[in-house]
Short mmCIF file of C-alpha atoms in Angstrom, two decimals:
data_model
loop_
_atom_site.label_atom_id
_atom_site.label_comp_id
_atom_site.label_asym_id
_atom_site.label_seq_id
_atom_site.Cartn_x
_atom_site.Cartn_y
_atom_site.Cartn_z
CA MET V 6 105.54 9.51 -21.92
CA THR V 7 103.51 11.55 -19.54
CA GLN V 8 102.46 10.06 -16.39
CA TYR V 9 99.91 11.16 -14.46
CA THR V 10 98.80 10.42 -10.66
CA LEU V 11 95.26 9.19 -10.50
CA SER V 12 94.16 12.19 -8.98
CA ASP V 13 95.82 14.56 -11.33
CA PHE V 14 94.08 12.32 -14.14
CA ASN V 15 90.65 12.58 -12.45
CA VAL V 16 90.96 16.31 -12.40
CA LEU V 17 91.69 15.90 -16.20
CA VAL V 18 88.72 13.85 -16.90
CA LYS V 19 86.62 16.64 -14.70
CA GLN V 20 87.96 19.31 -16.49
CA THR V 21 87.62 17.85 -20.43
CA LEU V 22 83.93 16.87 -18.96
CA THR V 23 83.35 20.36 -18.06
CA ASP V 24 84.74 21.74 -21.15
CA HIS V 25 82.75 19.60 -23.50
CA LEU V 26 79.84 19.25 -21.95
CA ALA V 27 76.52 21.24 -21.53
CA PRO V 28 75.60 22.50 -18.37
CA SER V 29 72.82 19.74 -17.96
CA TYR V 30 70.72 17.62 -20.51
CA TRP V 31 67.30 16.34 -20.56
CA ILE V 32 67.71 12.19 -20.29
CA VAL V 33 65.21 9.01 -20.41
CA ALA V 34 65.81 6.68 -18.14
CA GLU V 35 64.46 4.01 -15.94
CA ILE V 36 64.56 3.95 -11.94
CA GLY V 37 66.20 0.81 -11.18
CA GLU V 38 66.21 1.57 -7.53
CA LEU V 39 65.74 4.38 -5.19
CA ASN V 40 66.75 5.46 -1.92
CA VAL V 41 66.03 8.32 0.23
CA ASN V 42 68.60 8.60 3.28
CA ARG V 43 67.89 10.41 6.51
CA ASN V 44 68.74 13.58 5.41
CA GLY V 45 66.62 13.76 2.43
CA HIS V 46 68.94 13.16 -0.51
CA CYS V 47 67.74 10.78 -3.03
CA TYR V 48 69.95 8.26 -4.47
CA LEU V 49 69.27 6.50 -7.52
CA ASP V 50 70.25 3.88 -9.70
CA LEU V 51 69.33 4.84 -13.61
CA VAL V 52 69.18 1.94 -16.06
CA GLU V 53 68.17 1.62 -19.79
CA LYS V 54 66.88 -1.85 -20.34
CA ASP V 55 67.14 -4.05 -23.54
CA GLY V 56 64.09 -6.43 -22.69
CA SER V 57 65.27 -7.49 -19.53
CA GLN V 58 68.95 -7.10 -20.28
CA ILE V 59 70.48 -3.70 -18.71
CA LYS V 60 72.00 -1.84 -21.50
CA SER V 61 73.27 1.10 -19.87
CA LYS V 62 73.62 2.35 -16.04
CA CYS V 63 74.42 5.20 -14.24
CA ARG V 64 74.20 6.73 -10.67
CA GLY V 65 72.01 9.45 -9.81
CA THR V 66 71.25 12.08 -7.10
CA ILE V 67 68.59 14.40 -6.11
CA TRP V 68 69.71 16.20 -3.17
CA SER V 69 67.22 17.02 -0.39
CA TYR V 70 66.52 20.64 -1.46
CA SER V 71 65.55 19.96 -4.89
CA PHE V 72 64.00 16.29 -3.96
CA VAL V 73 61.26 17.79 -1.63
CA ASN V 74 59.84 20.18 -4.52
CA ILE V 75 60.30 17.63 -7.33
CA SER V 76 58.68 14.64 -5.50
CA LYS V 77 55.73 16.79 -4.56
CA ASP V 78 55.46 18.19 -7.96
CA PHE V 79 55.64 14.51 -9.60
CA GLU V 80 52.90 12.84 -7.18
CA ARG V 81 51.05 15.72 -7.61
CA GLN V 82 50.89 15.47 -11.35
CA THR V 83 51.31 11.93 -11.51
CA GLY V 84 49.38 10.51 -8.64
CA SER V 85 52.40 8.57 -7.61
CA GLN V 86 55.56 8.82 -6.02
CA LEU V 87 59.03 8.14 -7.71
CA VAL V 88 59.31 4.52 -7.52
CA SER V 89 61.55 1.67 -9.00
CA GLY V 90 60.81 0.52 -12.48
CA MET V 91 59.13 3.93 -13.62
CA LYS V 92 60.59 5.59 -16.55
CA ILE V 93 61.02 9.13 -16.07
CA LEU V 94 62.46 12.36 -18.28
CA PHE V 95 64.76 14.25 -16.11
CA ASN V 96 67.19 17.43 -16.51
CA ALA V 97 70.67 16.38 -14.84
CA SER V 98 74.30 17.68 -15.08
CA LEU V 99 76.88 15.17 -15.20
CA GLU V 100 78.96 15.22 -12.08
CA PHE V 101 82.40 13.86 -11.84
CA HIS V 102 83.75 13.08 -8.19
CA GLU V 103 87.58 11.97 -8.02
CA VAL V 104 86.47 9.39 -5.32
CA TYR V 105 82.97 8.36 -6.42
CA GLY V 106 83.24 8.70 -9.97
CA LEU V 107 80.41 9.57 -12.27
CA SER V 108 76.79 10.66 -11.33
CA LEU V 109 74.04 12.58 -12.61
CA ASN V 110 72.71 15.38 -10.75
CA ILE V 111 69.12 15.57 -11.09
CA LYS V 112 67.57 19.05 -11.02
CA ASP V 113 64.19 18.70 -12.65
CA ILE V 114 61.90 15.91 -13.80
CA ASP V 115 59.08 16.15 -16.34
CA PRO V 116 55.93 14.41 -14.93
CA SER V 117 54.47 14.65 -18.06
CA PHE V 118 56.65 12.24 -19.81
CA THR V 119 55.97 9.83 -16.83
CA LEU V 120 52.41 10.31 -17.51
CA GLY V 121 52.76 9.54 -21.28
CA GLU V 122 54.65 6.60 -20.59
CA ARG V 123 51.89 5.42 -18.31
CA GLU V 124 49.14 6.05 -20.48
CA LYS V 125 51.13 4.40 -23.55
CA GLN V 126 51.77 1.28 -21.30
CA LYS V 127 47.93 1.37 -20.01
CA GLN V 128 46.76 1.46 -23.57
CA ALA V 129 49.28 -1.31 -24.69
CA THR V 130 47.63 -3.24 -21.34
CA ILE V 131 44.07 -2.65 -23.06
CA ASN V 132 44.88 -3.38 -26.30
CA GLN V 133 46.06 -6.67 -25.42
CA LEU V 134 43.07 -7.57 -23.25
CA GLU V 135 41.07 -6.65 -25.86
CA GLU V 136 42.92 -8.95 -28.76
CA ASP V 137 42.37 -11.59 -26.15
CA GLY V 138 39.11 -11.39 -26.13
CA ILE V 139 39.04 -11.16 -22.69
CA ILE V 140 38.19 -7.29 -21.97
CA ASP V 141 34.21 -7.58 -21.69
CA LEU V 142 33.83 -11.14 -20.16
CA ASN V 143 33.25 -9.92 -16.22
CA SER V 144 31.00 -7.42 -17.65
CA SER V 145 28.96 -9.35 -19.33
CA LEU V 146 28.00 -11.42 -16.02
CA ILE V 147 24.77 -10.45 -14.62
CA ILE V 148 24.69 -9.49 -11.14
CA PRO V 149 21.90 -11.12 -9.21
CA THR V 150 18.94 -9.26 -8.15
CA VAL V 151 19.62 -9.51 -4.30
CA PRO V 152 23.36 -9.63 -4.01
CA GLN V 153 23.61 -10.90 -0.20
CA ARG V 154 26.44 -13.08 -0.45
CA ILE V 155 29.57 -11.14 -0.75
CA ALA V 156 33.28 -11.91 -1.06
CA VAL V 157 35.45 -8.90 -0.02
CA ILE V 158 39.08 -8.52 -1.15
CA SER V 159 40.29 -5.56 0.92
CA SER V 160 43.08 -4.96 3.56
CA GLU V 161 42.03 -5.53 6.80
CA SER V 162 43.91 -3.08 8.52
CA ALA V 163 42.86 -0.21 6.10
CA ALA V 164 40.42 2.59 6.85
CA GLY V 165 38.43 1.88 3.70
CA TYR V 166 37.47 -1.50 4.60
CA GLU V 167 36.45 -0.59 8.18
CA ASP V 168 34.18 2.13 6.90
CA PHE V 169 32.78 0.14 4.49
CA MET V 170 31.89 -2.52 6.81
CA ASN V 171 30.21 -0.27 9.39
CA GLN V 172 28.29 1.46 6.73
CA ILE V 173 26.85 -1.46 5.49
CA GLU V 174 26.25 -3.50 8.68
CA GLN V 175 24.68 -0.92 10.32
CA ASN V 176 22.07 0.15 7.73
CA GLN V 177 18.99 1.56 8.36
CA TYR V 178 16.50 -0.85 6.60
CA ASN V 179 18.28 -3.94 8.47
CA TYR V 180 19.52 -5.77 5.75
CA GLN V 181 21.71 -8.52 6.53
CA PHE V 182 24.48 -9.85 4.57
CA ASP V 183 27.16 -12.77 4.32
CA PHE V 184 30.39 -11.21 3.82
CA ARG V 185 33.97 -12.88 3.92
CA LEU V 186 37.04 -11.18 3.80
CA PHE V 187 39.63 -12.29 1.63
CA ASN V 188 42.58 -10.34 3.13
CA ALA V 189 45.39 -8.84 0.46
CA THR V 190 47.92 -6.13 0.05
CA MET V 191 46.14 -3.07 -1.83
CA GLN V 192 48.89 -1.34 -2.82
CA GLY V 193 52.33 -1.19 -4.59
CA HIS V 194 53.43 -4.31 -6.97
CA ALA V 195 53.13 -6.96 -4.23
CA ALA V 196 49.43 -6.30 -4.72
CA VAL V 197 49.17 -7.94 -7.96
CA GLU V 198 49.92 -11.13 -6.42
CA SER V 199 48.19 -10.72 -3.19
CA ILE V 200 44.99 -9.91 -4.93
CA ILE V 201 45.23 -12.69 -7.51
CA GLY V 202 46.02 -15.16 -4.64
CA ALA V 203 42.69 -14.06 -3.28
CA LEU V 204 40.81 -14.42 -6.23
CA HIS V 205 41.83 -18.35 -6.42
CA GLN V 206 40.83 -18.61 -2.91
CA ILE V 207 37.25 -17.48 -3.79
CA ASN V 208 37.14 -19.21 -7.28
CA SER V 209 37.63 -22.42 -5.28
CA ILE V 210 34.29 -22.06 -3.27
CA GLU V 211 32.75 -19.46 -5.94
CA ASP V 212 29.23 -20.96 -5.62
CA LYS V 213 28.84 -19.45 -2.09
CA PHE V 214 29.21 -16.24 -3.14
CA ASP V 215 26.82 -13.54 -5.25
CA ILE V 216 29.62 -11.16 -6.08
CA VAL V 217 33.18 -9.91 -5.26
CA ILE V 218 34.02 -6.30 -3.98
CA MET V 219 37.43 -5.13 -4.12
CA ILE V 220 37.77 -2.23 -1.99
CA ARG V 221 40.45 0.32 -0.81
CA GLY V 222 40.34 3.46 1.12
CA GLY V 223 41.40 6.47 -0.74
CA GLY V 224 42.75 9.80 1.46
CA ALA V 225 46.55 9.35 0.88
CA LYS V 226 47.75 9.64 -2.95
CA THR V 227 49.26 6.07 -3.17
CA ASP V 228 50.17 3.87 -6.09
CA LEU V 229 47.31 2.74 -8.30
CA ASP V 230 49.31 1.20 -10.65
CA CYS V 231 49.26 -2.01 -9.59
CA PHE V 232 45.68 -2.09 -10.56
CA ASP V 233 46.58 -1.47 -14.30
CA ASP V 234 49.16 -4.58 -14.36
CA TYR V 235 47.92 -7.12 -17.14
CA ASP V 236 48.04 -9.96 -14.81
CA LEU V 237 46.05 -9.05 -12.30
CA CYS V 238 43.29 -7.65 -14.96
CA ALA V 239 43.42 -10.83 -16.88
CA HIS V 240 42.40 -12.45 -13.58
CA LEU V 241 39.70 -10.15 -12.97
CA ALA V 242 38.15 -10.19 -16.42
CA GLN V 243 37.83 -13.92 -16.61
CA PHE V 244 36.77 -14.31 -12.77
CA PRO V 245 33.47 -16.21 -13.07
CA LEU V 246 31.83 -14.02 -10.52
CA PRO V 247 30.68 -10.32 -10.82
CA ILE V 248 33.48 -7.78 -9.67
CA VAL V 249 32.50 -4.38 -8.01
CA THR V 250 35.37 -2.20 -7.68
CA GLY V 251 35.92 0.70 -5.34
CA ILE V 252 39.63 1.67 -5.01
CA GLY V 253 39.23 5.16 -4.18
CA HIS V 254 40.97 6.98 -6.98
CA GLU V 255 40.22 10.54 -7.33
CA ARG V 256 40.85 11.09 -11.22
CA ASP V 257 41.18 8.34 -13.87
CA SER V 258 39.90 4.82 -13.56
CA THR V 259 42.30 2.24 -13.64
CA ILE V 260 42.21 -0.85 -16.06
CA SER V 261 40.68 -3.12 -13.25
CA ASP V 262 38.14 -0.57 -13.05
CA LEU V 263 37.67 -0.94 -16.84
CA VAL V 264 37.51 -4.67 -16.65
CA ALA V 265 35.21 -5.03 -13.79
CA ASN V 266 31.63 -5.51 -13.76
CA VAL V 267 30.85 -2.64 -11.98
CA ASN V 268 33.43 0.33 -10.99
CA LEU V 269 32.46 2.88 -8.20
CA LYS V 270 35.06 5.41 -6.83
CA THR V 271 35.09 4.80 -3.52
CA PRO V 272 34.03 2.02 -0.87
CA THR V 273 31.16 3.97 0.49
CA ALA V 274 29.79 4.05 -2.96
CA VAL V 275 30.19 0.25 -3.20
CA ALA V 276 28.04 0.02 0.07
CA GLU V 277 25.59 2.41 -1.24
CA TYR V 278 25.22 0.16 -4.50
CA ILE V 279 24.72 -2.63 -2.76
CA LEU V 280 22.08 -1.50 -0.48
CA SER V 281 20.48 0.10 -3.03
CA ALA V 282 20.07 -2.88 -5.07
CA LEU V 283 18.27 -4.69 -1.94
CA MET V 284 16.15 -1.56 -1.71
CA ARG V 285 15.09 -1.65 -5.23
CA PHE V 286 14.17 -5.27 -5.19
CA GLU V 287 12.25 -4.66 -1.68
CA ASN V 288 10.38 -1.68 -3.37
CA ASP V 289 9.29 -3.63 -6.36
CA VAL V 290 8.04 -6.86 -4.57
CA LEU V 291 5.81 -4.40 -2.48
CA THR V 292 4.76 -2.40 -5.45
CA VAL V 293 3.48 -5.75 -7.09
CA PHE V 294 2.01 -6.59 -3.53
CA ASP V 295 0.08 -3.53 -3.40
CA GLU V 296 -1.34 -3.68 -6.95
CA ILE V 297 -2.25 -7.56 -6.04
CA ARG V 298 -4.06 -6.10 -3.09
CA LYS V 299 -5.64 -3.07 -4.64
CA ASN V 300 -6.88 -5.35 -7.76
CA ALA V 301 -8.22 -7.86 -5.12
CA THR V 302 -9.95 -5.17 -3.02
CA GLN V 303 -11.54 -3.79 -6.23
CA LYS V 304 -12.92 -7.20 -7.21
CA VAL V 305 -14.42 -7.83 -3.98
CA ARG V 306 -15.75 -4.39 -4.08
CA ASP V 307 -17.24 -4.86 -7.84
CA HIS V 308 -18.70 -8.18 -6.61
CA LEU V 309 -20.52 -6.70 -3.59
CA ASP V 310 -21.65 -4.11 -6.00
CA HIS V 311 -23.10 -6.64 -8.47
CA LEU V 312 -24.77 -8.31 -5.50
CA ASN V 313 -26.48 -5.32 -4.25
CA VAL V 314 -27.84 -4.54 -7.61
CA MET V 315 -29.11 -8.06 -8.08
CA LYS V 316 -30.51 -7.58 -4.59
CA ASN V 317 -32.16 -4.38 -5.38
CA ASN V 318 -33.56 -5.59 -8.68
CA LEU V 319 -34.92 -8.73 -6.62
CA ASN V 320 -36.47 -6.44 -4.16
CA ALA V 321 -38.02 -4.27 -7.00
CA SER V 322 -39.57 -7.45 -8.89
CA VAL V 323 -40.87 -8.59 -5.54
CA GLU V 324 -42.37 -4.93 -4.76
CA GLN V 325 -44.09 -4.81 -8.10
CA ILE V 326 -45.82 -8.18 -7.30
CA MET V 327 -46.80 -7.34 -3.86
CA GLN V 328 -48.48 -3.99 -5.22
CA LYS V 329 -50.11 -5.86 -7.77
CA GLU V 330 -51.59 -8.50 -5.26
CA LYS V 331 -52.61 -5.72 -2.97
CA TYR V 332 -54.27 -3.75 -5.72
CA GLN V 333 -56.37 -6.71 -7.07
CA LEU V 334 -57.31 -7.59 -3.29
CA GLU V 335 -58.22 -4.00 -2.51
CA PHE V 336 -60.22 -4.26 -6.06
CA ILE V 337 -62.21 -7.24 -4.75
CA ALA V 338 -62.64 -6.14 -1.51
CA THR V 339 -64.11 -2.93 -2.70
CA SER V 340 -66.28 -5.08 -4.94
CA PHE V 341 -67.45 -7.17 -1.96
CA GLN V 342 -68.51 -3.79 -0.23
CA GLN V 343 -70.70 -2.13 -3.12
CA ARG V 344 -72.04 -5.11 -5.04
CA PRO V 345 -74.24 -6.29 -2.23
CA PHE V 346 -75.87 -2.94 -2.28
CA GLU V 347 -76.26 -2.70 -6.04
CA ILE V 348 -78.05 -6.14 -6.03
CA ILE V 349 -80.19 -5.17 -3.19
CA LYS V 350 -80.98 -1.70 -5.31
CA ASN V 351 -81.50 -3.73 -8.50
CA GLU V 352 -83.86 -6.14 -6.81
CA THR V 353 -85.95 -3.43 -5.24
CA ASN V 354 -85.97 -1.31 -8.34
CA THR V 355 -87.65 -4.52 -9.96
CA LEU V 356 -89.68 -5.03 -7.15
CA ILE V 357 -91.11 -1.74 -7.24
CA LEU V 358 -91.46 -2.22 -11.14
CA ILE V 359 -93.33 -5.37 -10.58
CA SER V 360 -95.46 -4.05 -7.79
CA LYS V 361 -96.21 -0.84 -9.93
CA LEU V 362 -97.24 -3.20 -12.93
CA ILE V 363 -99.20 -5.06 -10.62
CA GLN V 364 -100.88 -1.99 -9.14
CA SER V 365 -101.43 -1.09 -12.78
CA GLN V 366 -103.77 -4.25 -13.11
CA ASP V 367 -105.94 -3.31 -10.64
CA PRO V 368 -109.18 -3.82 -11.65
CA GLU V 369 -110.27 -1.32 -9.58
CA LYS V 370 -108.22 1.36 -11.40
CA ILE V 371 -109.73 -0.06 -14.91
CA LEU V 372 -113.30 0.08 -13.48
CA LYS V 373 -112.61 3.76 -12.46
CA LYS V 374 -111.59 4.58 -16.22
CA GLY V 375 -115.24 3.52 -16.92
CA PHE V 376 -114.24 0.08 -18.25
CA THR V 377 -116.48 -2.76 -16.59
CA LEU V 378 -116.37 -6.51 -15.68
CA THR V 379 -118.82 -8.77 -16.29
CA LYS V 380 -120.05 -11.83 -14.59
CA ALA V 381 -121.89 -14.65 -15.45
CA GLU V 382 -123.36 -17.07 -12.99
CA GLY V 383 -120.86 -15.85 -10.49
CA GLU V 384 -117.82 -16.28 -12.83
CA TYR V 385 -116.13 -13.49 -14.95
CA ILE V 386 -116.73 -13.80 -18.51
CA THR V 387 -113.93 -13.35 -20.92
CA ASP V 388 -115.34 -15.28 -23.66
CA TYR V 389 -118.12 -13.82 -24.55
CA SER V 390 -119.05 -15.99 -27.41
CA LYS V 391 -120.37 -18.28 -24.83
CA ILE V 392 -122.99 -16.06 -23.84
CA LYS V 393 -126.49 -16.59 -25.36
CA LYS V 394 -129.58 -15.00 -25.28
CA GLY V 395 -131.62 -14.87 -21.86
CA ASP V 396 -128.36 -15.53 -20.00
CA ILE V 397 -128.32 -13.05 -16.86
CA ILE V 398 -125.13 -11.38 -16.62
CA GLU V 399 -123.70 -8.80 -13.80
CA THR V 400 -122.18 -5.63 -15.35
CA ILE V 401 -119.69 -4.53 -12.70
CA SER V 402 -118.77 -0.97 -12.76
CA PHE V 403 -116.77 1.14 -10.25
CA LYS V 404 -119.64 2.10 -8.18
CA ARG V 405 -122.51 -0.33 -8.88
CA THR V 406 -123.18 -3.46 -10.08
CA ILE V 407 -126.11 -3.90 -12.70
CA LYS V 408 -127.74 -6.93 -13.41
CA SER V 409 -129.34 -7.65 -16.65
CA ARG V 410 -130.45 -10.09 -18.90
CA VAL V 411 -128.94 -10.70 -22.47
CA GLU V 412 -131.67 -9.63 -25.38
CA MET H 26 1.79 -23.19 -5.79
CA ALA H 27 2.01 -24.08 -2.16
CA ALA H 28 5.87 -24.97 -2.21
CA LYS H 29 8.17 -22.63 -0.42
CA PRO H 30 10.03 -20.36 -3.21
CA LYS H 31 13.70 -21.19 -3.37
CA THR H 32 15.13 -17.79 -4.53
CA TYR H 33 14.31 -13.95 -4.36
CA ASP H 34 13.79 -14.57 -8.57
CA GLU H 35 11.47 -17.37 -8.14
CA ALA H 36 9.36 -15.42 -5.58
CA PHE H 37 9.36 -12.42 -7.56
CA SER H 38 8.40 -13.67 -10.73
CA GLU H 39 5.28 -15.85 -8.98
CA LEU H 40 4.08 -12.83 -7.46
CA LYS H 41 4.20 -11.00 -10.91
CA SER H 42 2.51 -13.72 -12.32
CA LEU H 43 -0.04 -13.49 -9.52
CA ALA H 44 -0.92 -9.87 -9.99
CA GLU H 45 -1.03 -10.44 -13.97
CA LYS H 46 -3.54 -12.96 -13.41
CA LEU H 47 -5.34 -11.12 -11.42
CA GLU H 48 -5.48 -7.98 -13.85
CA SER H 49 -6.57 -10.17 -16.56
CA ASP H 50 -9.39 -11.31 -14.23
CA GLU H 51 -8.42 -15.13 -14.57
CA ILE H 52 -9.28 -15.30 -10.86
CA SER H 53 -12.66 -16.14 -9.37
CA ILE H 54 -14.17 -15.17 -6.43
CA ASP H 55 -13.64 -17.83 -4.70
CA GLU H 56 -9.74 -18.04 -5.57
CA LEU H 57 -9.19 -14.35 -4.82
CA SER H 58 -8.36 -15.11 -0.82
CA LYS H 59 -5.96 -17.98 -1.70
CA VAL H 60 -4.19 -15.38 -4.20
CA VAL H 61 -3.52 -12.65 -1.75
CA ASP H 62 -2.73 -15.57 1.05
CA ARG H 63 -0.13 -16.79 -1.11
CA SER H 64 1.13 -13.27 -2.43
CA LYS H 65 1.59 -12.33 1.23
CA VAL H 66 3.76 -15.45 1.87
CA LEU H 67 5.66 -14.40 -1.03
CA VAL H 68 6.30 -11.02 0.46
CA LYS H 69 6.95 -12.22 3.72
CA TYR H 70 9.74 -14.72 2.49
CA CYS H 71 11.33 -12.00 0.62
CA GLN H 72 11.48 -9.40 3.30
CA GLU H 73 12.67 -12.10 6.08
CA ARG H 74 15.62 -13.42 3.52
CA LEU H 75 16.78 -9.48 2.89
CA ARG H 76 17.05 -9.02 6.83
CA SER H 77 18.71 -12.64 7.73
CA THR H 78 21.60 -14.59 6.67
CA GLU H 79 21.87 -17.87 5.28
CA ALA H 80 23.31 -18.92 8.53
CA SER H 81 20.52 -18.13 10.48
CA LEU H 82 18.13 -19.10 7.80
CA ASN H 83 19.92 -22.61 7.78
CA ALA H 84 19.61 -22.86 11.42
CA GLU H 85 15.87 -21.80 11.51
CA ASP H 86 15.34 -24.61 8.82
CA ASN H 87 17.40 -27.27 10.85
CA ASN H 88 15.28 -26.50 13.63
#
């Protein structure tokens, strides 16, 4: 039988592999572990799992000159760095080293596969949340008109948190808030448990708050995958207070955003949202107050106008009455002035008439006309039947008196 | 009506109902000044609360 030295055998293996394998293959695997040494070379443990069981395993390398570009491109397209747990599609050649054994030398990674995987996973999580009937729960909560008592889930050291606090505490309207920070890791896989922990803390004193905000500064492209985690999202969805997210994503929103009551892009947007809620309320209050004022003023004016009209009417009536009285008085006064003269005039006329009448009865006037008066025994005779024969009568005419005897 | 409102929503709905009553001519001239005074109280309450925290308000109440 042929005997090989180990090195000879390894050479044979190496040759066989080179002869029978293609220069490279596209392979799907999960990153079990990933390390980048100080020279920039990336060393990975690639695995294929069946549930939690490892079905297959192989070492992989990405030399630094490739790794620089691959990782940059990967991050640009997926928004994430290459991390453990991630499923990737890569192009690699099989390397057999006499001392170090088999490894895959990765030359390229297809980011769209990972994206696709992520999307699939995301969709599966969303479906599960829907199935559980909890996906809409937080969205159905009603945010108070004035959200002033706010529980903040964020990382104290994050720039996003500081910016947010500055912006909202130094607002130009002088609105005041009650904030309480619940510190949590806001990236990487540790974030899931950390944030859930914060949620539990808030839950134990939930009546002290109006809303919960979850904020994280953007800027660097860091891992948002934790916000797609089912466990975290289930907690958020079922939380008894409305949740507002501002976790600084640039492109797609995460499932956390989906289940939250309100989702905004950045902590700044969250600050603006809260301030505008207070502003809107204050505006509404002032608008109604303005209506009240205007209405009241108008009513008073109307009332005054009405009183004025009444006053004018009253004045007019009084004026009318006064006028009537005045005319009546004037009339009487005039009468008093004229009447005496009239009376006197009348009486004078009467007197004149009477005197004329009397004068016309003057015997002299009658005698002048040729008439005579007869006297007997010194008395005027009117009844001639008394005169007898032999009586002496005086016939008085105008100029003479004739004595005669009746025959 | 003389009670201090407890919440923003309480204050605002009272304010709205005063405005409605005024609009529908349910308020007599005598009540007018009372309505305006009350609405001023409500507005002041809202504005003060917007500009102070629970802590400072509680301190005020306790004093």
